[in-house]
C-alpha cells in the first residue's frame, strides 16, 4: 500500500513557475514508476509526465522543455518543476504511483493539488 500527498500548488501568474511535490509513504517507493496527471474543469484527466523506477522520464508534447519530473528515493518524494506556465494549464494536478507485480498492476493516487495560472 502506498499513500501519496501532493503539495506545492497555488496561484501563479502566466510565465511563472511552481514546484509540485508528491510525498509517498508505505513500502516499495523505489519499485514504482510515478506519473503526474492534470485535470481541468470539464476535461479528461491528462498524463503530463512520467518517471520510471530507473529514472527515465517522458513528457506530453505540450510541456516538453518547460516541465521537469524528478524523484528523490532517499526522501520518498517525486517533484514536478513547472516553468513558463500558461493559463490553460490551470488544473488539479495528481500524483500517481504504479508498479507491476505477479498479481497485476497496482496503482495509487493522491488527492490532488490545485494549480491556477492567472494574472
Backbone as a printed PyTorch tensor [residue, N CA C, xyz], in Angstrom:
tensor([[[  0.8380,  -1.1910,   0.0000],
         [  0.0000,   0.0000,   0.0000],
         [  0.8750,   1.2440,   0.0000]],

        [[  0.5120,   2.2200,  -0.8380],
         [  1.2580,   3.4720,  -0.9380],
         [  0.2820,   4.6210,  -0.7490]],

        [[  0.6460,   5.5570,   0.0970],
         [ -0.1400,   6.7760,   0.2750],
         [  0.6350,   7.9410,  -0.3420]],

        [[ -0.0720,   8.7820,  -1.0750],
         [  0.5480,   9.8880,  -1.7810],
         [ -0.0790,  11.2000,  -1.3320]],

        [[  0.7580,  12.1860,  -1.0510],
         [  0.2700,  13.5030,  -0.6590],
         [  0.9700,  14.5500,  -1.5090]],

        [[  0.1850,  15.2680,  -2.3100],
         [  0.7410,  16.3230,  -3.1480],
         [  0.7380,  17.6490,  -2.4020]],

        [[  1.6570,  18.5020,  -2.7720],
         [  1.7140,  19.8590,  -2.2430],
         [  2.4120,  20.7480,  -3.2540]],

        [[  2.3430,  22.0580,  -3.0100],
         [  3.0570,  22.9970,  -3.8590],
         [  2.2010,  23.7400,  -4.8590]],

        [[  0.9360,  23.3960,  -4.9390],
         [  0.0650,  24.1170,  -5.8560],
         [ -0.2330,  25.5230,  -5.3510]],

        [[ -0.8930,  26.3000,  -6.1950],
         [ -1.2500,  27.6500,  -5.8040],
         [ -1.5560,  28.5070,  -7.0050]],

        [[ -1.5790,  29.8030,  -6.7640],
         [ -1.8490,  30.7800,  -7.8150],
         [ -0.5330,  31.3580,  -8.3160]],

        [[ -0.3660,  31.3630,  -9.6170],
         [  0.8540,  31.8930, -10.2140],
         [  0.4770,  32.6770, -11.4620]],

        [[  1.2430,  33.7040, -11.7650],
         [  0.9870,  34.4970, -12.9750],
         [  1.4780,  33.7560, -14.2140]],

        [[  0.9020,  34.0420, -15.3480],
         [  1.4110,  33.4500, -16.5870],
         [  2.9000,  33.7250, -16.7500]],

        [[  3.6200,  32.6860, -17.1480],
         [  5.0680,  32.7800, -17.2630],
         [  5.8090,  32.4290, -15.9950]],

        [[  5.0730,  32.2400, -14.9090],
         [  5.6970,  31.9270, -13.6400],
         [  6.0150,  30.4520, -13.4720]],

        [[  6.5130,  30.1190, -12.2880],
         [  6.9460,  28.7560, -12.0020],
         [  6.3490,  28.2580, -10.6940]],

        [[  6.1790,  26.9500, -10.6320],
         [  5.7950,  26.2630,  -9.4060],
         [  6.5220,  24.9300,  -9.3640]],

        [[  6.7610,  24.4520,  -8.1540],
         [  7.2780,  23.1010,  -7.9990],
         [  6.3060,  22.3080,  -7.1390]],

        [[  5.7760,  21.2610,  -7.7270],
         [  4.8880,  20.3570,  -7.0090],
         [  5.6990,  19.2350,  -6.3830]],

        [[  5.2580,  18.7980,  -5.2330],
         [  5.8790,  17.6680,  -4.5520],
         [  4.8380,  16.5840,  -4.3190]],

        [[  5.2950,  15.3540,  -4.3330],
         [  4.4370,  14.2000,  -4.0460],
         [  5.1950,  13.3310,  -3.0450]],

        [[  4.7650,  13.3920,  -1.8030],
         [  5.4010,  12.6080,  -0.7520],
         [  4.7080,  11.2610,  -0.6330]],

        [[  5.5000,  10.2060,  -0.6870],
         [  4.9460,   8.8510,  -0.6460],
         [  5.3070,   8.1710,   0.6580]],

        [[  4.3530,   7.4750,   1.2230],
         [  4.6150,   6.6460,   2.3950],
         [  4.1480,   5.2370,   2.0930]],

        [[  4.6550,   4.2920,   2.8610],
         [  4.3690,   2.9030,   2.5710],
         [  5.5890,   2.2410,   1.9790]],

        [[  5.4080,   1.0390,   1.5100],
         [  6.5600,   0.2570,   1.0780],
         [  6.7880,   0.3660,  -0.4230]],

        [[  8.0250,   0.1190,  -0.7900],
         [  8.3300,  -0.0750,  -2.1950],
         [  8.4280,   1.1490,  -3.0540]],

        [[  8.8070,   2.2920,  -2.4680],
         [  8.8910,   3.5260,  -3.2660],
         [  9.7550,   3.3200,  -4.5030]],

        [[ 10.9170,   2.6990,  -4.3240],
         [ 11.8610,   2.5730,  -5.4390],
         [ 11.3280,   1.7150,  -6.5790]],

        [[ 10.3600,   0.8690,  -6.2790],
         [  9.8370,  -0.0450,  -7.2870],
         [  8.7730,   0.5910,  -8.1780]],

        [[  8.3310,   1.7620,  -7.7990],
         [  7.2350,   2.4040,  -8.5070],
         [  7.7120,   3.3510,  -9.5930]],

        [[  6.9950,   3.3450, -10.7000],
         [  7.0380,   4.4810, -11.6030],
         [  6.0360,   5.5040, -11.0770]],

        [[  6.3230,   6.7740, -11.3310],
         [  5.4250,   7.8450, -10.8950],
         [  5.0100,   8.6870, -12.0900]],

        [[  3.7750,   9.1310, -12.0090],
         [  3.2110,   9.9650, -13.0570],
         [  2.5700,  11.1940, -12.4410]],

        [[  2.6270,  12.2830, -13.1570],
         [  1.8250,  13.4610, -12.8370],
         [  0.7500,  13.5890, -13.9130]],

        [[ -0.4870,  13.6900, -13.4530],
         [ -1.6270,  13.9400, -14.3090],
         [ -2.2100,  15.3000, -13.9480]],

        [[ -3.0160,  15.8290, -14.8390],
         [ -3.7740,  17.0310, -14.5230],
         [ -5.1700,  16.9230, -15.1180]],

        [[ -6.0950,  17.5960, -14.4600],
         [ -7.4760,  17.6020, -14.9340],
         [ -8.0470,  19.0030, -14.7810]],

        [[ -8.3710,  19.6000, -15.9100],
         [ -9.0010,  20.9140, -15.9270],
         [-10.5130,  20.7300, -15.8600]],

        [[-11.2260,  21.7470, -15.4110],
         [-12.6870,  21.6380, -15.3210],
         [-13.3100,  21.2670, -16.6620]],

        [[-14.1430,  20.2510, -16.6430],
         [-14.8380,  19.8320, -17.8460],
         [-14.0090,  19.0420, -18.8260]],

        [[-12.7820,  18.7000, -18.4450],
         [-11.8960,  17.9640, -19.3480],
         [-11.4730,  16.6510, -18.7280]],

        [[-10.9800,  15.7580, -19.5840],
         [-10.4880,  14.4790, -19.0970],
         [ -9.1280,  14.6420, -18.4310]],

        [[ -8.8450,  13.7170, -17.5410],
         [ -7.5360,  13.7090, -16.9020],
         [ -6.4660,  13.4130, -17.9560]],

        [[ -5.3780,  14.1620, -17.8890],
         [ -4.3200,  14.1010, -18.8940],
         [ -2.9900,  13.7410, -18.2440]],

        [[ -2.2730,  12.7980, -18.8640],
         [ -0.9400,  12.4540, -18.3850],
         [  0.0370,  13.5480, -18.7960]],

        [[  0.7770,  14.0630, -17.8180],
         [  1.7020,  15.1640, -18.0690],
         [  3.1450,  14.6810, -18.1440]],

        [[  3.5520,  13.8670, -17.1610],
         [  4.9520,  13.4530, -17.0870],
         [  5.0510,  12.1270, -16.3510]],

        [[  6.0940,  11.3680, -16.7110],
         [  6.3440,  10.0600, -16.1210],
         [  7.8150,   9.9400, -15.7700]],

        [[  8.0810,   9.2800, -14.6430],
         [  9.4550,   8.8940, -14.3140],
         [  9.4190,   7.4350, -13.8810]],

        [[ 10.2760,   6.6360, -14.4870],
         [ 10.2970,   5.2100, -14.1840],
         [ 11.0910,   4.9320, -12.9080]],

        [[ 11.0610,   3.6780, -12.4850],
         [ 11.8460,   3.3090, -11.3060],
         [ 13.3320,   3.5030, -11.5610]],

        [[ 13.7350,   3.4290, -12.8030],
         [ 15.1380,   3.6260, -13.1520],
         [ 15.5180,   5.0650, -13.4310]],

        [[ 14.5340,   5.9640, -13.3960],
         [ 14.8230,   7.3790, -13.5760],
         [ 14.6010,   7.9160, -14.9800]],

        [[ 14.1580,   7.0890, -15.8990],
         [ 13.8460,   7.5900, -17.2360],
         [ 12.5800,   8.4400, -17.1910]],

        [[ 12.5550,   9.4590, -18.0300],
         [ 11.4280,  10.3990, -17.9970],
         [ 10.7630,  10.5150, -19.3560]],

        [[  9.5060,  10.9260, -19.3130],
         [  8.7610,  11.1720, -20.5360],
         [  7.7360,  12.2610, -20.2470]],

        [[  7.4420,  13.0520, -21.2940],
         [  6.5440,  14.1990, -21.1220],
         [  5.5550,  14.2710, -22.2630]],

        [[  4.3850,  14.7970, -21.9630],
         [  3.4850,  15.1200, -23.0360],
         [  4.0730,  16.2900, -23.8300]],

        [[  3.7750,  16.3410, -25.1100],
         [  4.4540,  17.2730, -26.0020],
         [  4.3210,  18.7290, -25.5590]],

        [[  3.1760,  19.0840, -25.0160],
         [  2.9190,  20.4930, -24.7020],
         [  3.7700,  21.0330, -23.5580]],

        [[  4.3870,  20.1410, -22.7700],
         [  5.1760,  20.6250, -21.6200],
         [  6.6700,  20.3730, -21.7880]],

        [[  7.0600,  19.7160, -22.8480],
         [  8.4860,  19.4140, -23.0540],
         [  9.2910,  20.7040, -23.0860]],

        [[ 10.4020,  20.7010, -22.3560],
         [ 11.2600,  21.8660, -22.2940],
         [ 10.8650,  22.8520, -21.2190]],

        [[  9.6740,  22.6820, -20.6310],
         [  9.2190,  23.6000, -19.5730],
         [  9.0280,  22.8940, -18.2290]],

        [[  8.6220,  21.6450, -18.2570],
         [  8.3860,  20.8750, -17.0390],
         [  9.5000,  19.8510, -16.8620]],

        [[  9.8340,  19.5780, -15.5960],
         [ 10.8190,  18.5520, -15.2790],
         [ 10.3070,  17.6960, -14.1310]],

        [[ 10.2360,  16.3950, -14.3670],
         [  9.8670,  15.4620, -13.3080],
         [ 11.1430,  14.8490, -12.7470]],

        [[ 11.1800,  14.6720, -11.4380],
         [ 12.3550,  14.0720, -10.8070],
         [ 11.9010,  13.3020,  -9.5700]],

        [[ 12.7950,  12.4810,  -9.0650],
         [ 12.4860,  11.7020,  -7.8740],
         [ 13.6830,  11.6830,  -6.9460]],

        [[ 13.3970,  11.6600,  -5.6570],
         [ 14.4230,  11.5460,  -4.6340],
         [ 14.0820,  10.2980,  -3.8270]],

        [[ 14.7490,   9.2230,  -4.1280],
         [ 14.4440,   7.9540,  -3.4700],
         [ 14.7690,   7.9840,  -1.9840]],

        [[ 15.7050,   8.8170,  -1.5900],
         [ 16.0540,   8.9060,  -0.1660],
         [ 14.9530,   9.6000,   0.6360]],

        [[ 14.2300,  10.4890,  -0.0410],
         [ 13.1660,  11.2450,   0.6330],
         [ 11.7790,  10.7150,   0.2910]],

        [[ 11.7220,   9.6760,  -0.5410],
         [ 10.4230,   9.1250,  -0.9740],
         [  9.5180,  10.2200,  -1.5490]],

        [[ 10.1020,  11.0410,  -2.3840],
         [  9.3700,  12.1810,  -2.9250],
         [  9.6170,  12.3120,  -4.4210]],

        [[  8.5670,  12.6900,  -5.1130],
         [  8.6320,  12.9690,  -6.5410],
         [  8.2700,  14.4410,  -6.7350]],

        [[  8.9090,  15.0730,  -7.6950],
         [  8.7070,  16.5030,  -7.9340],
         [  8.2810,  16.7410,  -9.3740]],

        [[  7.5850,  17.8520,  -9.5430],
         [  7.3070,  18.3450, -10.8900],
         [  7.6110,  19.8390, -10.8870]],

        [[  8.7160,  20.1900, -11.5260],
         [  9.0780,  21.5990, -11.6910],
         [  8.3930,  22.1110, -12.9440]],

        [[  7.6070,  23.1640, -12.7850],
         [  6.8400,  23.7010, -13.9070],
         [  7.2570,  25.1430, -14.1430]],

        [[  7.7720,  25.4250, -15.3120],
         [  8.2140,  26.7620, -15.6900],
         [  7.3780,  27.2860, -16.8460]],

        [[  7.3860,  28.5910, -17.0150],
         [  6.6680,  29.2440, -18.1240],
         [  5.2260,  28.7770, -18.1890]],

        [[  4.5620,  28.8180, -17.0720],
         [  3.1920,  28.3150, -17.0020],
         [  2.2280,  29.1670, -17.8120]],

        [[  1.2150,  28.5010, -18.3450],
         [  0.2220,  29.1460, -19.2030],
         [ -1.1640,  29.0600, -18.5320]],

        [[ -2.0330,  30.0000, -18.8220],
         [ -3.3700,  29.9560, -18.2090],
         [ -4.1140,  28.6560, -18.4840]],

        [[ -3.9180,  28.0900, -19.6550],
         [ -4.6280,  26.8570, -19.9920],
         [ -4.1200,  25.6510, -19.2140]],

        [[ -3.0550,  25.8450, -18.4330],
         [ -2.5570,  24.7530, -17.5950],
         [ -3.1510,  24.7880, -16.1880]],

        [[ -4.0970,  25.6590, -16.0000],
         [ -4.8590,  25.6440, -14.7570],
         [ -5.6070,  24.3260, -14.6360]],

        [[ -5.3840,  23.6360, -13.5280],
         [ -5.9660,  22.3100, -13.3620],
         [ -5.6510,  21.8040, -11.9590]],

        [[ -6.2860,  20.7070, -11.6130],
         [ -5.8640,  19.9590, -10.4350],
         [ -4.8130,  18.9570, -10.9100]],

        [[ -3.6860,  18.9590, -10.2340],
         [ -2.5770,  18.0800, -10.5880],
         [ -2.5290,  16.9170,  -9.5980]],

        [[ -2.4520,  15.7100, -10.1570],
         [ -2.4910,  14.4900,  -9.3580],
         [ -1.1960,  13.7010,  -9.5260]],

        [[ -0.7350,  13.1520,  -8.4280],
         [  0.3940,  12.2240,  -8.4340],
         [ -0.1440,  10.8000,  -8.4820]],

        [[  0.5180,   9.9760,  -9.2590],
         [  0.1130,   8.5720,  -9.4170],
         [  1.3470,   7.6850,  -9.2940]],

        [[  1.2150,   6.6220,  -8.5380],
         [  2.2870,   5.6340,  -8.4130],
         [  1.8050,   4.3310,  -9.0330]],

        [[  2.6900,   3.6770,  -9.7360],
         [  2.2730,   2.4700, -10.4520],
         [  3.4240,   1.4670, -10.4830]],

        [[  3.0740,   0.2000, -10.2460],
         [  4.0610,  -0.8580, -10.4300],
         [  3.3420,  -2.1310, -10.8010]],

        [[  4.1000,  -3.0240, -11.3830],
         [  3.5650,  -4.2910, -11.8500],
         [  4.0950,  -5.4130, -10.9700]],

        [[  3.1710,  -6.2690, -10.5490],
         [  3.5270,  -7.4080,  -9.7070],
         [  2.9920,  -8.6750, -10.3660]],

        [[  3.2560,  -9.8010,  -9.7250],
         [  2.7320, -11.0680, -10.2600],
         [  1.2150, -11.0870, -10.2430]],

        [[  0.6290, -10.2080,  -9.4010],
         [ -0.8270, -10.1470,  -9.3240],
         [ -1.4040,  -9.1410, -10.3130]],

        [[ -0.5350,  -8.4510, -11.0260],
         [ -1.0140,  -7.4510, -11.9630],
         [ -0.5330,  -6.0680, -11.5920]],

        [[ -1.1660,  -5.0470, -12.1780],
         [ -0.7620,  -3.6760, -11.9350],
         [ -1.3790,  -3.1630, -10.6480]],

        [[ -0.5630,  -2.4980,  -9.8560],
         [ -1.0400,  -1.7860,  -8.6850],
         [ -0.8290,  -0.2960,  -8.9180]],

        [[ -1.8170,   0.5130,  -8.6070],
         [ -1.6060,   1.9480,  -8.7150],
         [ -2.3410,   2.6820,  -7.6100]],

        [[ -1.8140,   3.8440,  -7.3030],
         [ -2.3140,   4.6520,  -6.2040],
         [ -2.3570,   6.1130,  -6.6480]],

        [[ -3.2830,   6.8560,  -6.0740],
         [ -3.4720,   8.2610,  -6.4280],
         [ -3.4150,   9.1390,  -5.1900]],

        [[ -2.8910,  10.3310,  -5.3780],
         [ -3.0070,  11.3460,  -4.3590],
         [ -4.3180,  12.0840,  -4.4830]],

        [[ -4.5200,  13.0430,  -3.5970],
         [ -5.7880,  13.7750,  -3.5560],
         [ -5.8050,  14.9490,  -4.5270]],

        [[ -4.6420,  15.3130,  -5.0400],
         [ -4.5570,  16.4130,  -5.9990],
         [ -4.2060,  17.7320,  -5.3480]],

        [[ -3.6010,  18.5890,  -6.1530],
         [ -3.2820,  19.9510,  -5.7060],
         [ -3.6600,  20.9190,  -6.8230]],

        [[ -4.3160,  22.0020,  -6.4550],
         [ -4.8140,  22.9500,  -7.4490],
         [ -3.7030,  23.8770,  -7.9120]],

        [[ -3.5820,  24.0190,  -9.2160],
         [ -2.6840,  24.9970,  -9.8240],
         [ -3.5380,  25.9550, -10.6430]],

        [[ -3.4270,  27.2200, -10.3420],
         [ -4.1660,  28.2530, -11.0660],
         [ -3.1850,  29.2360, -11.6670]],

        [[ -3.2440,  29.3770, -12.9840],
         [ -2.3590,  30.2920, -13.6980],
         [ -3.2070,  31.4500, -14.1960]],

        [[ -3.0220,  32.5990, -13.5790],
         [ -3.8740,  33.7470, -13.8940],
         [ -3.1940,  35.0370, -13.4670]],

        [[ -3.4730,  36.0770, -14.2230],
         [ -2.9570,  37.3940, -13.8480],
         [ -3.9800,  38.1530, -13.0110]]])
